[in-house]
Coordinates of C-alpha atoms and ligand atoms in Angstrom, one line a residue:
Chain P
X1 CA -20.6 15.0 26.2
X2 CA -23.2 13.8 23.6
X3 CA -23.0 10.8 21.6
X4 CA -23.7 12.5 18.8
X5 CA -20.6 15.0 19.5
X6 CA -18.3 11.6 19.8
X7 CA -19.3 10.6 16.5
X8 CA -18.7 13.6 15.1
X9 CA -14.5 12.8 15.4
X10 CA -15.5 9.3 14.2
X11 CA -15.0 8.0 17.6
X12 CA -17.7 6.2 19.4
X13 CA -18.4 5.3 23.5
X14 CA -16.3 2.1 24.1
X15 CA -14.4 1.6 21.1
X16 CA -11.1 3.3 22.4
X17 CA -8.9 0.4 23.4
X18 CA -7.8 0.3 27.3
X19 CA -4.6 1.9 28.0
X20 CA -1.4 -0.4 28.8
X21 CA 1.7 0.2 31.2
X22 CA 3.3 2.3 28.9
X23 CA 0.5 4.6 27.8
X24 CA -1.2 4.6 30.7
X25 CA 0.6 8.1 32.0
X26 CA -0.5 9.8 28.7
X27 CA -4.0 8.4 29.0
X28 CA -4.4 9.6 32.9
X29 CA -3.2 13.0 31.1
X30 CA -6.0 13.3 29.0
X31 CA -8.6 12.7 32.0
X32 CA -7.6 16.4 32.9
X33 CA -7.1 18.1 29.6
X34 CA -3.5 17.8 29.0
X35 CA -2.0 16.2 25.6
X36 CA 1.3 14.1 26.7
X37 CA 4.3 13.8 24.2
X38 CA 7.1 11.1 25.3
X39 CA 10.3 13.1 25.8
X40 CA 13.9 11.4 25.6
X41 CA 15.8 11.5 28.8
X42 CA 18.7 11.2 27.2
X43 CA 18.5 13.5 23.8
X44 CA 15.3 15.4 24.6
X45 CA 13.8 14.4 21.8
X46 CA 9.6 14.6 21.8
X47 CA 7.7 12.1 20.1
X48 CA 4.2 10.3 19.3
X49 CA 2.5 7.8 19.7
X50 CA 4.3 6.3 22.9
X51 CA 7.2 3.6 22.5
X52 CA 9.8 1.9 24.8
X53 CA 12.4 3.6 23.0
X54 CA 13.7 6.4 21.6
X55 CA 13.8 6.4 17.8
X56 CA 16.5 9.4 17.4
X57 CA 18.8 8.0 19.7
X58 CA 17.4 4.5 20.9
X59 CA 18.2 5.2 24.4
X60 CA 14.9 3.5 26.2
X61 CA 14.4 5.9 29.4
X62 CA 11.5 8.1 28.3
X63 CA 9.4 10.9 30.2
X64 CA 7.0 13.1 29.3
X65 CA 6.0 16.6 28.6
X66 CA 3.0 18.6 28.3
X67 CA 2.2 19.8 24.6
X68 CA 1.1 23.3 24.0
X69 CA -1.5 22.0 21.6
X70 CA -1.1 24.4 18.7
X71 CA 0.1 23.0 15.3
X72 CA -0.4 23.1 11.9
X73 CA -2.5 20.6 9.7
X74 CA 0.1 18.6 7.8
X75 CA -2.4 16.3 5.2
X76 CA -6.5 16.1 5.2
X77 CA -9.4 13.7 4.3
X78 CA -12.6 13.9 5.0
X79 CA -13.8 10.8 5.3
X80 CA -17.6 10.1 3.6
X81 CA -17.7 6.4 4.1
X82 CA -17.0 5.5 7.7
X83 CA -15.5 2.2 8.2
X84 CA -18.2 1.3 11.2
X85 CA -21.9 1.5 10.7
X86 CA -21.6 3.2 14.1
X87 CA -19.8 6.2 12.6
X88 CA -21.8 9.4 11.5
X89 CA -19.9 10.8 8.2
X90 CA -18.8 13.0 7.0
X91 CA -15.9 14.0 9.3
X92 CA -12.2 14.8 8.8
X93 CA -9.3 12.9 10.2
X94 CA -6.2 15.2 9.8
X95 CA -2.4 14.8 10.8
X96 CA -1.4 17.8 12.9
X97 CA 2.2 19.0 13.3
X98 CA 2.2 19.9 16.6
X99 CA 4.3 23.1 17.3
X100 CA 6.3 20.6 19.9
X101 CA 7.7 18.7 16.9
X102 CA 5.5 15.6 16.7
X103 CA 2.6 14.9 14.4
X104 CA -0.8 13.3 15.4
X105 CA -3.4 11.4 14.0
X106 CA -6.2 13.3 15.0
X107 CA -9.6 14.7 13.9
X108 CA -10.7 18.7 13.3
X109 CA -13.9 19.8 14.7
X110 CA -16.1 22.8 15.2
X111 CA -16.9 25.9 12.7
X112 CA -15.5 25.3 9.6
X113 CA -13.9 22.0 10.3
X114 CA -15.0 20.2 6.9
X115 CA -13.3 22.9 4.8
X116 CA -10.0 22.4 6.7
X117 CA -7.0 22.9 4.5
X118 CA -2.8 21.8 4.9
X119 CA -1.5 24.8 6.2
X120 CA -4.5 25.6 8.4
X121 CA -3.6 26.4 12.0
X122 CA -5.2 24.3 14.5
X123 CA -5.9 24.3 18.5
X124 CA -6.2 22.0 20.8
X125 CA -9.8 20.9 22.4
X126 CA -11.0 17.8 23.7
X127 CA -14.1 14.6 23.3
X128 CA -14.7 12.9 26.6
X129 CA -15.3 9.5 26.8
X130 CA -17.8 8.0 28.8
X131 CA -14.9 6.3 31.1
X132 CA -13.5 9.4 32.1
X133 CA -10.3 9.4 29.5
X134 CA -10.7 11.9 26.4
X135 CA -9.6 12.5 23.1
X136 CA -7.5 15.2 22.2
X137 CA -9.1 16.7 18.8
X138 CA -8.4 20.1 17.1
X139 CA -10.4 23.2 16.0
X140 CA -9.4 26.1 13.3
X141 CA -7.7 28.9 14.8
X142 CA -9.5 31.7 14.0
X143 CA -7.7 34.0 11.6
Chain U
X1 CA 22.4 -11.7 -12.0
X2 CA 22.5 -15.4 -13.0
X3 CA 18.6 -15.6 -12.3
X4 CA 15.7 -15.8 -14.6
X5 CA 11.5 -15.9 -14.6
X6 CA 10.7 -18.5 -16.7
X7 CA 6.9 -19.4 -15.8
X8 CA 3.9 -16.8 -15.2
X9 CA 0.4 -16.8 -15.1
X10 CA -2.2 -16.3 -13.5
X11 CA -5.2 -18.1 -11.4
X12 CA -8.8 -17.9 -12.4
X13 CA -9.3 -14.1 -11.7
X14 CA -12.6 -11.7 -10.9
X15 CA -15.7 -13.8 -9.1
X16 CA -14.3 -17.1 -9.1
X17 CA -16.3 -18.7 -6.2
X18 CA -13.2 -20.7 -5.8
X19 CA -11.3 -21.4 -2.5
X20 CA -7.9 -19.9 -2.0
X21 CA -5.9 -23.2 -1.9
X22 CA -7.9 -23.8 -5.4
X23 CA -6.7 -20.8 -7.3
X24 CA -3.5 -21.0 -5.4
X25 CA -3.0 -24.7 -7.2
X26 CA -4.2 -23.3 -10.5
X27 CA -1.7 -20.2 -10.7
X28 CA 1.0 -22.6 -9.2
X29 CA 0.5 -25.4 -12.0
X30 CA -0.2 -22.7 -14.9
X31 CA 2.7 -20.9 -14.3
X32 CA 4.7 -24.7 -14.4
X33 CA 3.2 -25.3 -17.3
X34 CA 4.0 -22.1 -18.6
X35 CA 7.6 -22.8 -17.8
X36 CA 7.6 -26.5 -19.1
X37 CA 8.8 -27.7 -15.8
X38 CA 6.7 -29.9 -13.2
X39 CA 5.6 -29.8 -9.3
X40 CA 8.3 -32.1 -8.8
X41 CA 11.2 -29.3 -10.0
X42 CA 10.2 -26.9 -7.1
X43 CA 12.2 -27.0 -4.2
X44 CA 12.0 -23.5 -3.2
X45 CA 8.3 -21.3 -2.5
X46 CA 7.4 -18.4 -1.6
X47 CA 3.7 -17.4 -0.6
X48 CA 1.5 -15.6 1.8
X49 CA -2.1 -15.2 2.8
X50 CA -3.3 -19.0 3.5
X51 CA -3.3 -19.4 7.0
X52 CA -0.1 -18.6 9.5
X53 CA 1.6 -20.7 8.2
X54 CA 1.2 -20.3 4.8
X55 CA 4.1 -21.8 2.8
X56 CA 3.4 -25.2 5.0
X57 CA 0.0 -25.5 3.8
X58 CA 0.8 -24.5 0.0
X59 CA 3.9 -26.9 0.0
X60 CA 1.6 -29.8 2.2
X61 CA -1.2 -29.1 -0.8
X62 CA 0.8 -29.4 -3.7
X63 CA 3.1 -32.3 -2.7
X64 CA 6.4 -30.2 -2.2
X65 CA 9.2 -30.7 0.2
X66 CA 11.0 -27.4 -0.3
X67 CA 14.5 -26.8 0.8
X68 CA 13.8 -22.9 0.8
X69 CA 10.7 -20.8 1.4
X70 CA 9.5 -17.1 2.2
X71 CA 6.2 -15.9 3.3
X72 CA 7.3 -12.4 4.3
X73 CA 4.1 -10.4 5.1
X74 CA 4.3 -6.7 4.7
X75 CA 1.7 -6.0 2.2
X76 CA 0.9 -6.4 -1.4
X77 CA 5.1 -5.5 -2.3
X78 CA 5.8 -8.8 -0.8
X79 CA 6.0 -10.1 -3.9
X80 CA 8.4 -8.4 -5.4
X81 CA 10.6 -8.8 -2.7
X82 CA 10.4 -12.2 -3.0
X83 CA 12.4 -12.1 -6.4
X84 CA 15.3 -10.4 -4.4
X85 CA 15.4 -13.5 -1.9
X86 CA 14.9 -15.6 -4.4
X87 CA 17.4 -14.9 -6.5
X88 CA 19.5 -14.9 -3.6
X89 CA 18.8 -18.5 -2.8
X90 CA 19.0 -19.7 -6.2
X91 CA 22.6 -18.0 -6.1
X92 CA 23.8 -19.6 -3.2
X93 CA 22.7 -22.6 -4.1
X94 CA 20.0 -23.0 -1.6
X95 CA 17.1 -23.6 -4.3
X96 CA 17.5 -24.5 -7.9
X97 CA 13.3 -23.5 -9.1
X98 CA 11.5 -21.2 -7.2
X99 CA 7.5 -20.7 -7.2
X100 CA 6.4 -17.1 -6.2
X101 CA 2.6 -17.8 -5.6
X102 CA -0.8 -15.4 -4.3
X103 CA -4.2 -16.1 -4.6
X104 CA -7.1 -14.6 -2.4
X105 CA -11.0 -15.1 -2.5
X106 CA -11.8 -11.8 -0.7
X107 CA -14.4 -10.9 -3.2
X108 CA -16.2 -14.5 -3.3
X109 CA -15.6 -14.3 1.1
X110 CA -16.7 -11.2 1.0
X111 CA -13.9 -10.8 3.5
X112 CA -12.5 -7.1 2.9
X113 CA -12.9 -5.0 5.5
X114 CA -12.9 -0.9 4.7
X115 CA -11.4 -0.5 8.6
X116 CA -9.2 -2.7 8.2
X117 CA -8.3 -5.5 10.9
X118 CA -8.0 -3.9 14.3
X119 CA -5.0 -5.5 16.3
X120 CA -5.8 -3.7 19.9
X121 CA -2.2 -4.2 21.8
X122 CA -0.9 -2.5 18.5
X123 CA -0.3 1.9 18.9
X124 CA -2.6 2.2 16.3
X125 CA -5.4 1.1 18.1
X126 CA -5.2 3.1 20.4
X127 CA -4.2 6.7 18.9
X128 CA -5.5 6.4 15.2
X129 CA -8.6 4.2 14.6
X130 CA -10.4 6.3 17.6
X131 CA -10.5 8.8 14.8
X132 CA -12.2 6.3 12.2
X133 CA -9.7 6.6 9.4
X134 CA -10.8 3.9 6.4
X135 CA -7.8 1.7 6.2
X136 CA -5.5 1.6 4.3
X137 CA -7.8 4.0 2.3
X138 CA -7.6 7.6 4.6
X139 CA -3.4 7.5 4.5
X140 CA -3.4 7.5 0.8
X141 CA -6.3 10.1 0.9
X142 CA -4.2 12.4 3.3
X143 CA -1.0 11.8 1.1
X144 CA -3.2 12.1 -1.9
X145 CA -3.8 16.1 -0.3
X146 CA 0.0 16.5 0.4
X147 CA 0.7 15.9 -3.1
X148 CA -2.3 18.0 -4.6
X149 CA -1.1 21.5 -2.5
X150 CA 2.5 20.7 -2.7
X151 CA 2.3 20.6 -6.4
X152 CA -0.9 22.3 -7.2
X153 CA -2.6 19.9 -9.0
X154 CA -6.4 19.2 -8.8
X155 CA -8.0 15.7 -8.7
X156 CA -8.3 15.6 -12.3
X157 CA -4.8 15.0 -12.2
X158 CA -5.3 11.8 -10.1
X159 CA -8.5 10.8 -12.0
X160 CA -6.5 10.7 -15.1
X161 CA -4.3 7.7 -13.8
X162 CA -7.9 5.8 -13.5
X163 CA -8.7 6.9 -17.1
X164 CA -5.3 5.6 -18.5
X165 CA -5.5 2.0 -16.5
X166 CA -9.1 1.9 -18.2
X167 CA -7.7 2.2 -21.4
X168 CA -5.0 -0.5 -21.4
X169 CA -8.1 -2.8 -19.8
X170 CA -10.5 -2.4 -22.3
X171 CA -7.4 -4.3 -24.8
X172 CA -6.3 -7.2 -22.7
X173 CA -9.7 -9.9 -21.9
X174 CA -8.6 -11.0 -18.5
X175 CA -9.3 -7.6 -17.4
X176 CA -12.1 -7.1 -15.1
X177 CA -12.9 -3.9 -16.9
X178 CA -12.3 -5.5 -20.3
X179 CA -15.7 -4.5 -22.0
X180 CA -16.6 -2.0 -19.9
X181 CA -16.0 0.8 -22.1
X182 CA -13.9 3.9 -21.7
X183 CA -13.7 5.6 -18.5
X184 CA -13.5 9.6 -18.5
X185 CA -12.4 12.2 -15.9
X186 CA -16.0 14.1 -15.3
X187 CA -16.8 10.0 -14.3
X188 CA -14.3 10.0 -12.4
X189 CA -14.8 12.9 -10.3
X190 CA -18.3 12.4 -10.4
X191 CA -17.9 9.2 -8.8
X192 CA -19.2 9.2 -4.6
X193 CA -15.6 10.7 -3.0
X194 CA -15.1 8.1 -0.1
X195 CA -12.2 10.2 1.7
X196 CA -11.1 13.1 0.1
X197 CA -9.6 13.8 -2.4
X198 CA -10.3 10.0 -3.3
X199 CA -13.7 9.0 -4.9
X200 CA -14.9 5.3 -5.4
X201 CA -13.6 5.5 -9.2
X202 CA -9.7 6.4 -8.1
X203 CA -9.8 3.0 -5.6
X204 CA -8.2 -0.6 -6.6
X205 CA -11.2 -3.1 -7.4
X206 CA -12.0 -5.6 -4.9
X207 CA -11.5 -9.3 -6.6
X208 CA -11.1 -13.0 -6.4
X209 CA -7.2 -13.9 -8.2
X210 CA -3.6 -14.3 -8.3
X211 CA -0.9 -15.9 -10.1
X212 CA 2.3 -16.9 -9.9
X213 CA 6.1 -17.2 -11.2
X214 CA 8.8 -20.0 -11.6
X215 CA 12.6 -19.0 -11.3
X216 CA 15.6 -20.7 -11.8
X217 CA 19.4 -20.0 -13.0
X218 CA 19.4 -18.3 -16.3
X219 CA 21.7 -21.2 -17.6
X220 CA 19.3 -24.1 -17.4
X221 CA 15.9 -21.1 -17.9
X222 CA 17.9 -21.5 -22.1
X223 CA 16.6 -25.3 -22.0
X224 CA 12.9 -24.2 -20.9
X225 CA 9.8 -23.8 -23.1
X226 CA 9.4 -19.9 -22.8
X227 CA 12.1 -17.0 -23.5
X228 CA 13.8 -16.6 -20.5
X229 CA 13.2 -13.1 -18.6
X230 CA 16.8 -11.6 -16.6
X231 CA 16.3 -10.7 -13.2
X232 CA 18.4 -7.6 -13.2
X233 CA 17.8 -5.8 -10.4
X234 CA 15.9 -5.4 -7.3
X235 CA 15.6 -3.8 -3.7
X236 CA 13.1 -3.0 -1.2
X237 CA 12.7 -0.4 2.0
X238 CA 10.4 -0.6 5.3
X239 CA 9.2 2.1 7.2
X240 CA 6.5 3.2 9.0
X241 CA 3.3 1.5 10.5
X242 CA 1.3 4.3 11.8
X243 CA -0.3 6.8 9.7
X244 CA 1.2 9.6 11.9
X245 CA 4.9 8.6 11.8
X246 CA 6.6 9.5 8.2
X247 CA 7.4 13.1 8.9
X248 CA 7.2 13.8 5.3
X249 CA 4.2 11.5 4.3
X250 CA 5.2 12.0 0.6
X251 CA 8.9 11.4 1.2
X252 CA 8.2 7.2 0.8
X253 CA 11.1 4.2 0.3
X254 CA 10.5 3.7 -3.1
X255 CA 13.3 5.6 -3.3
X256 CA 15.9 3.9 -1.8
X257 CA 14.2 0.8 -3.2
X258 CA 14.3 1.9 -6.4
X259 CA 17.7 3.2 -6.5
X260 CA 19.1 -0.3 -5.1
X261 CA 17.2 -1.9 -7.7
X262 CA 18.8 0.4 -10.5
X263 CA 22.0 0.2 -8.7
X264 CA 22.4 -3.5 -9.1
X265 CA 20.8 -3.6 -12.2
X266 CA 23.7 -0.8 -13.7
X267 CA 20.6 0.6 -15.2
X268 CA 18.8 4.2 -15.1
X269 CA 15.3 5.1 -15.2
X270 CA 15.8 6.3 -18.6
X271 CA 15.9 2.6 -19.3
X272 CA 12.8 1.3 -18.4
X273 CA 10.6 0.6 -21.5
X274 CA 7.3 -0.5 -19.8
X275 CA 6.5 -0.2 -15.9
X276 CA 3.8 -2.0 -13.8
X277 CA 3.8 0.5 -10.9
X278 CA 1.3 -0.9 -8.1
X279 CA -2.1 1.1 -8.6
X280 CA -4.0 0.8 -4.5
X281 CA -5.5 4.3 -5.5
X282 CA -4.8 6.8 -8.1
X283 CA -1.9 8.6 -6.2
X284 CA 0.2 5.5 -5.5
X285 CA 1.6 5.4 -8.9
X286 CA 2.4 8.4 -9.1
X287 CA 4.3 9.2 -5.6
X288 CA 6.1 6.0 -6.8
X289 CA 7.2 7.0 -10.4
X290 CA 8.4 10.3 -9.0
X291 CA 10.2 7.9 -6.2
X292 CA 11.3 5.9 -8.4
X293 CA 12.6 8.8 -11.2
X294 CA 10.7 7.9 -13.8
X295 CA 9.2 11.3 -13.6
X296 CA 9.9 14.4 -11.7
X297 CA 8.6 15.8 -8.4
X298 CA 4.8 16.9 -9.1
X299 CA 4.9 15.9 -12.7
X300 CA 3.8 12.2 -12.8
X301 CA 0.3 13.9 -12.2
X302 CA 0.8 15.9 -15.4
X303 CA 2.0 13.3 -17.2
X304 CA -1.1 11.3 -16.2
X305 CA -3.0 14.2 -17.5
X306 CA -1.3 14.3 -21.0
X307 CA -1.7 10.5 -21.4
X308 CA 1.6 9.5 -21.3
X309 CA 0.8 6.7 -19.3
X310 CA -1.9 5.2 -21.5
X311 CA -1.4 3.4 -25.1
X312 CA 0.2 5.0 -27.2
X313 CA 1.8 7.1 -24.4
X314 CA 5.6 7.3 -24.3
X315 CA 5.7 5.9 -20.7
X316 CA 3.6 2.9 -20.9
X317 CA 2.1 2.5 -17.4
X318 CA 0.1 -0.8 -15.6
X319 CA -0.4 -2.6 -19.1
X320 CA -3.2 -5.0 -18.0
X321 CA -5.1 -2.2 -17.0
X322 CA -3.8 -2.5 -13.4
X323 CA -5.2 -2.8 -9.9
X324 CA -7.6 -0.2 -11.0
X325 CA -9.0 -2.0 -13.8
X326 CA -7.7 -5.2 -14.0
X327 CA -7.5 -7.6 -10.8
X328 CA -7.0 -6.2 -7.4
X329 CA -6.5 -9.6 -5.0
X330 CA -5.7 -8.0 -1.6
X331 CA -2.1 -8.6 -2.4
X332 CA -1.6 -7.1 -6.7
X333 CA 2.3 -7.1 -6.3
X334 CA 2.5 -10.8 -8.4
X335 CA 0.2 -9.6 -11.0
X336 CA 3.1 -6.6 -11.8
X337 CA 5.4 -9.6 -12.3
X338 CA 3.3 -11.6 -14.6
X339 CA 2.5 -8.5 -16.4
X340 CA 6.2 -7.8 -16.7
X341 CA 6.8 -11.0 -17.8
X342 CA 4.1 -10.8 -20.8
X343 CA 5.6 -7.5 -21.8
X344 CA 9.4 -8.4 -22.3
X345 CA 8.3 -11.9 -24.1
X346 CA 6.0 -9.9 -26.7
X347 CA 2.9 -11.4 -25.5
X348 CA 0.4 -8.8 -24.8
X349 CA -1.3 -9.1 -28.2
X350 CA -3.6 -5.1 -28.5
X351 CA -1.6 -4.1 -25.4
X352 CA 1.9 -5.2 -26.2
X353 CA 4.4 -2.2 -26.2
X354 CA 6.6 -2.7 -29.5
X355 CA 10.0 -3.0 -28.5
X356 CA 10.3 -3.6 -25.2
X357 CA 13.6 -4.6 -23.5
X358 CA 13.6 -3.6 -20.1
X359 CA 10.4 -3.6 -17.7
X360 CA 10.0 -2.3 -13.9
X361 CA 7.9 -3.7 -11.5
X362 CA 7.2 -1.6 -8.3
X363 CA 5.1 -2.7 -5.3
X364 CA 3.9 -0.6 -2.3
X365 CA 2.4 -2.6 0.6
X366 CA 0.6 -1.4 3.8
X367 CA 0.0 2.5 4.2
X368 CA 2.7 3.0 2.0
X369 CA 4.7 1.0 4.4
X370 CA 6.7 -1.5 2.3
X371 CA 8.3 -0.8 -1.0
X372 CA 10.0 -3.4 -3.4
X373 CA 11.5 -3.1 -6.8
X374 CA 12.4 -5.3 -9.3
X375 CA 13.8 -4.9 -12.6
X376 CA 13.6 -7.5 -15.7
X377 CA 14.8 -7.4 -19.1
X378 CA 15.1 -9.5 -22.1
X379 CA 17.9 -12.8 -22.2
X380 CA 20.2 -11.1 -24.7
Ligands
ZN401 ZN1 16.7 10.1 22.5

C-alpha cells in the first residue's frame, strides 16, 4: 500500500485515531477485510458508526455482523480543497447505503471514481494502513 | 407571548482587529443603548464562544450579576434558541431584561479551520475525518447533491441564492459586500468549486462581528426608546452529529422547528412578510424554506432562480445581504435577529421591505445539526 494510494481516499499514515473498547472488535475486523456493522441483540437492528446503545430500541447489548459490502451512493462531493496540506485533491467522500441498512461515510476509488453519481452502485474494497488496520472504501460496480 | 426585543445592534463588523470581549462589549452596550436601558437593567445573558465558560466571563467583563443565563453551544442556531429560553425566563419571572450577545474575531485570529476541530474520543474521528471531508463544508456539499438529483436542478439554482444575497448587500453599508458590485451566476459558477457542487462563491464569508439583543416583558418594552418587536413564536430540534447518521440527509428539523414556532405563534407561513433564513452555503436556505413551508419541496431553488428572493422579490430573503454577503462571524444566527428587528421597525432605509408586519428568523447550526425558529411581528 502506497502513500500516494492513502491519499488518494483523503486519508493519510497515522492520522486514523486509535480504536477504543467499544470499536476495537470492528477495527480488528478490518485487519482482515471484513466491514463490521453493530447488530441489536435485542431488535436486530444493524447500525453505524458503533455506539453503547441501540438507537431503535435503546436496549444497550450490541453484537456484530459482517456487511456484504454492496450499497448504493446515497449523496456526493468531491472534495478540491483538502482540509490538510497532507491531503492530495481531488477525491470524493461519498455516503453509501449499504445494502445491510446502514449508511457510511466513506470514500469511492478506482476507474471512474471522480464521476461518481447518487444512485451509482458501489463495492466494497479496502486502504491499509501502515499499523495493520484498514479502511473500508468503495469502487463503481461495473455496469 | 408577553415578551418583546427592544434593543439590537450590532458590534464593529468585517476586519476589526478587535478582541472578542471588545466587540462583545460594543454589541452589548449598542444594543442597550439602542433600547434606552443600561448595563445595570440586565439580569439575565445569554452568550457563547468566549472561553468555557463563557457567560461568566461576559457577565465578570461587563459588571453584571445575572440571576439567569444560557450559553447553549450547538452551532450558529444558538441564538435563536436563546429567544425561546428567554422568553421563558422572562415569563416565569426568573429575569426581567435579557441580553442575547455573539461576537468572534476569527478573521482578525485567523482562527477558522476548513477541517474543522478534531475531537479524537468523538465517532467522528474515527469513521469520518479518515476520509478528509472539509467541515462543516463536505455535509452541505453532499446534501447540496441530494437536493440537485432529487429535484433536478443544476447549480445555477444554488448560485442564484448568492446572486440574490449580493443584491440586498450592495443597499445596506454595513455589508461586507456593500460596494462590491453585482454578483452574477456565470461568477458564480465560475468561481474554484471547493467540494462539489459548492464553489468558493456559494460559501458564507469568513469575518470579524456580532451583535446583540435586549428583551424584556412587552408591558414595560411600551416605556422604551424603540418600537417594541412581539416575540411570537419560536422552537427548535437537535439531531444528528455525524455526517452519516440522518437517513434522509435532506429530511432536517427545521421542520419540526418551524412548525412549533408557527404553532405557538397561531401563524402560517403564508404570514411571514420578510425572512432571514441562515445562509452557511447556498443550499442551506433553501432546504430550510422548504422545511420551514415557505416554499415547496424542490422549488425554493426555482424560486431563487426567478428572483423571488431578492429586492423587489415577493419573498424577501436575508435583507442585509446575509451570511453570504454581509457578515459571517462563525456563529450568524444573532445577526437574523437584529436584521429582523430592523425590518419590522421600518429601518432598513434602500433595503426596507414596505409593509412589513411579521418577520422569521431561522438558524441552522452544526452539519445541519441544530435548528431554531423564531418568529417576530410588530407591537399592534
Ligand atoms: Zn435494538
Amino acid at each position: 500500500m502506497s502513500h500516494d494510494a492513502l491519499k488518494q481516499v483523503g486519508a493519510v499514515e497515522g492520522y486514523v485515531p486509535p480504536e477504543d473498547a467499544l470499536t476495537a472488535p470492528w477495527w480488528a475486523a478490518t485487519r482482515e477485510h471484513r466491514l463490521l456493522l453493530q447488530a441489536c441483540e435485542t431488535c436486530g437492528s444493524r447500525q453505524h458508526h458503533p455506539r453503547h446503545v441501540c438507537t431503535s430500541c435503546g436496549a444497550t447489548s450490541l453484537g456484530w455482523t459482517s456487511s456484504a459490502g454492496a450499497g448504493v451512493l446515497d449523496a456526493v462531493t468531491v472534495v478540491h480543497r483538502p482540509p490538510r496540506p497532507d491531503l492530495q485533491a481531488p477525491y470524493v467522500v461519498a455516503r453509501v447505503r449499504l445494502d445491510d441498512g446502514p449508511v457510511l461515510l466513506s470514500s469511492v476509488v478506482g476507474t471512474g471514481a471522480l464521476g461518481a453519481a447518487i444512485g451509482d452502485r458501489v463495492a466494497l474494497t479496502w486502504r491499509d494502513l501502515s499499523d495493520g488496520r484498514a479502511l473500508p472504501v468503495f469502487e463503481l460496480e461495473e455496469d | 407571548m408577553t415578551v418583546a426585543i427592544v434593543g439590537a445592534a450590532e458590534c464593529d463588523l468585517g476586519v476589526t482587529g478587535a478582541g472578542v470581549l471588545e466587540l462583545q462589549v460594543q454589541a452589548v452596550t449598542r444594543a442597550l443603548a439602542d433600547a434606552g436601558l443600561s448595563l445595570a437593567d440586565v439580569d439575565g445573558l445569554a452568550t457563547n464562544n468566549v472561553g468555557r465558560f463563557s457567560t461568566n466571563e461576559v457577565a465578570d467583563q461587563l459588571g453584571l450579576r445575572p440571576a439567569w443565563v444560557d450559553s447553549t453551544f450547538v452551532g450558529g442556531s444558538a441564538f435563536e434558541a436563546y429567544v425561546g429560553r428567554a422568553v421563558q425566563a422572562i415569563e416565569a419571572g426568573q429575569a426581567q431584561v435579557v441580553v442575547i450577545s455573539y461576537a468572534s474575531n476569527q478573521r482578525s485570529a485567523r482562527s477558522r479551520s476548513l477541517g474543522g476541530v478534531l475531537e479524537e474520543h468523538l465517532p467522528m474521528a474515527q469513521f469520518e475525518t479518515p476520509y478528509g471531508p472539509l467541515y462543516p463544508l463536505s455535509f452541505y456539499a453532499m446534501a447540496a447533491s441530494a437536493y440537485l438529483h432529487r429535484y433536478g436542478l443544476g447549480r445555477e439554482h444554488l448560485a442564484a441564492v448568492a446572486v440574490s444575497a449580493r443584491e440586498w448587500a450592495l443597499r445596506n453599508p454595513a455589508a461586507y459586500r456593500y460596494g462590491a458590485g453585482p454578483l452574477t451566476v456565470d461568477e458564480v459558477l465560475a468561481a474554484p468549486v471547493i467540494s462539489s457542487p459548492l464553489g468558493s462563491a456559494d460559501c458564507c464569508l469568513v469575518t470579524d462581528g456580532g451583535g446583540a439583543i435586549v428583551l424584556t416583558s412587552a408591558e414595560r418594552a411600551r416605556d422604551l426608546r424603540s418600537a417594541p418587536v412581539r416575540v411570537l413564536g419560536y422552537g427548535e430540534a437537535t439531531g444528528h452529529a455525524t455526517m452519516a447518521t440522518p437517513d434522509d440527509i435532506l429530511d432536517t428539523g427545521a421542520a419540526a422547528s418551524g412548525a412549533a414556532a408557527f404553532a405557538r405563534a397561531g401563524l402560517g407561513p403564508d404570514d411571514v412578510d420578510v425572512a432571514q433564513v441562515y445562509d452557511s452555503f447556498t443550499i442551506t436556505p433553501l432546504l430550510s424554506l422548504e422545511a420551514l413551508g415557505l416554499a415547496e419541496p424542490g422549488q425554493a431553488g426555482v424560486l431563487a432562480a426567478e428572483g423571488a428572493f431578492a429586492p423587489g422579490g415577493d419573498r424577501p430573503l436575508n435583507t442585509s445581504g446575509g451570511g453570504l454577503s454581509y457578515c459571517h462571524p462563525g456563529q450568524y444566527g444573532v445577526l437574523l435577529l437584529v436584521e429582523a428587528v430592523r425590518q419590522l421597525r421600518g429601518e432598513c432605509g434602500d433595503r426596507q421591505v414596505a409593509g412589513a408586519e411579521v418577520a422569521v428568523a431561522h438558524g441552522t447550526g452544526g452539519i445541519l445539526s441544530h435548528h431554531a425558529t423564531v418568529l417576530l411581528g410588530v407591537d399592534r
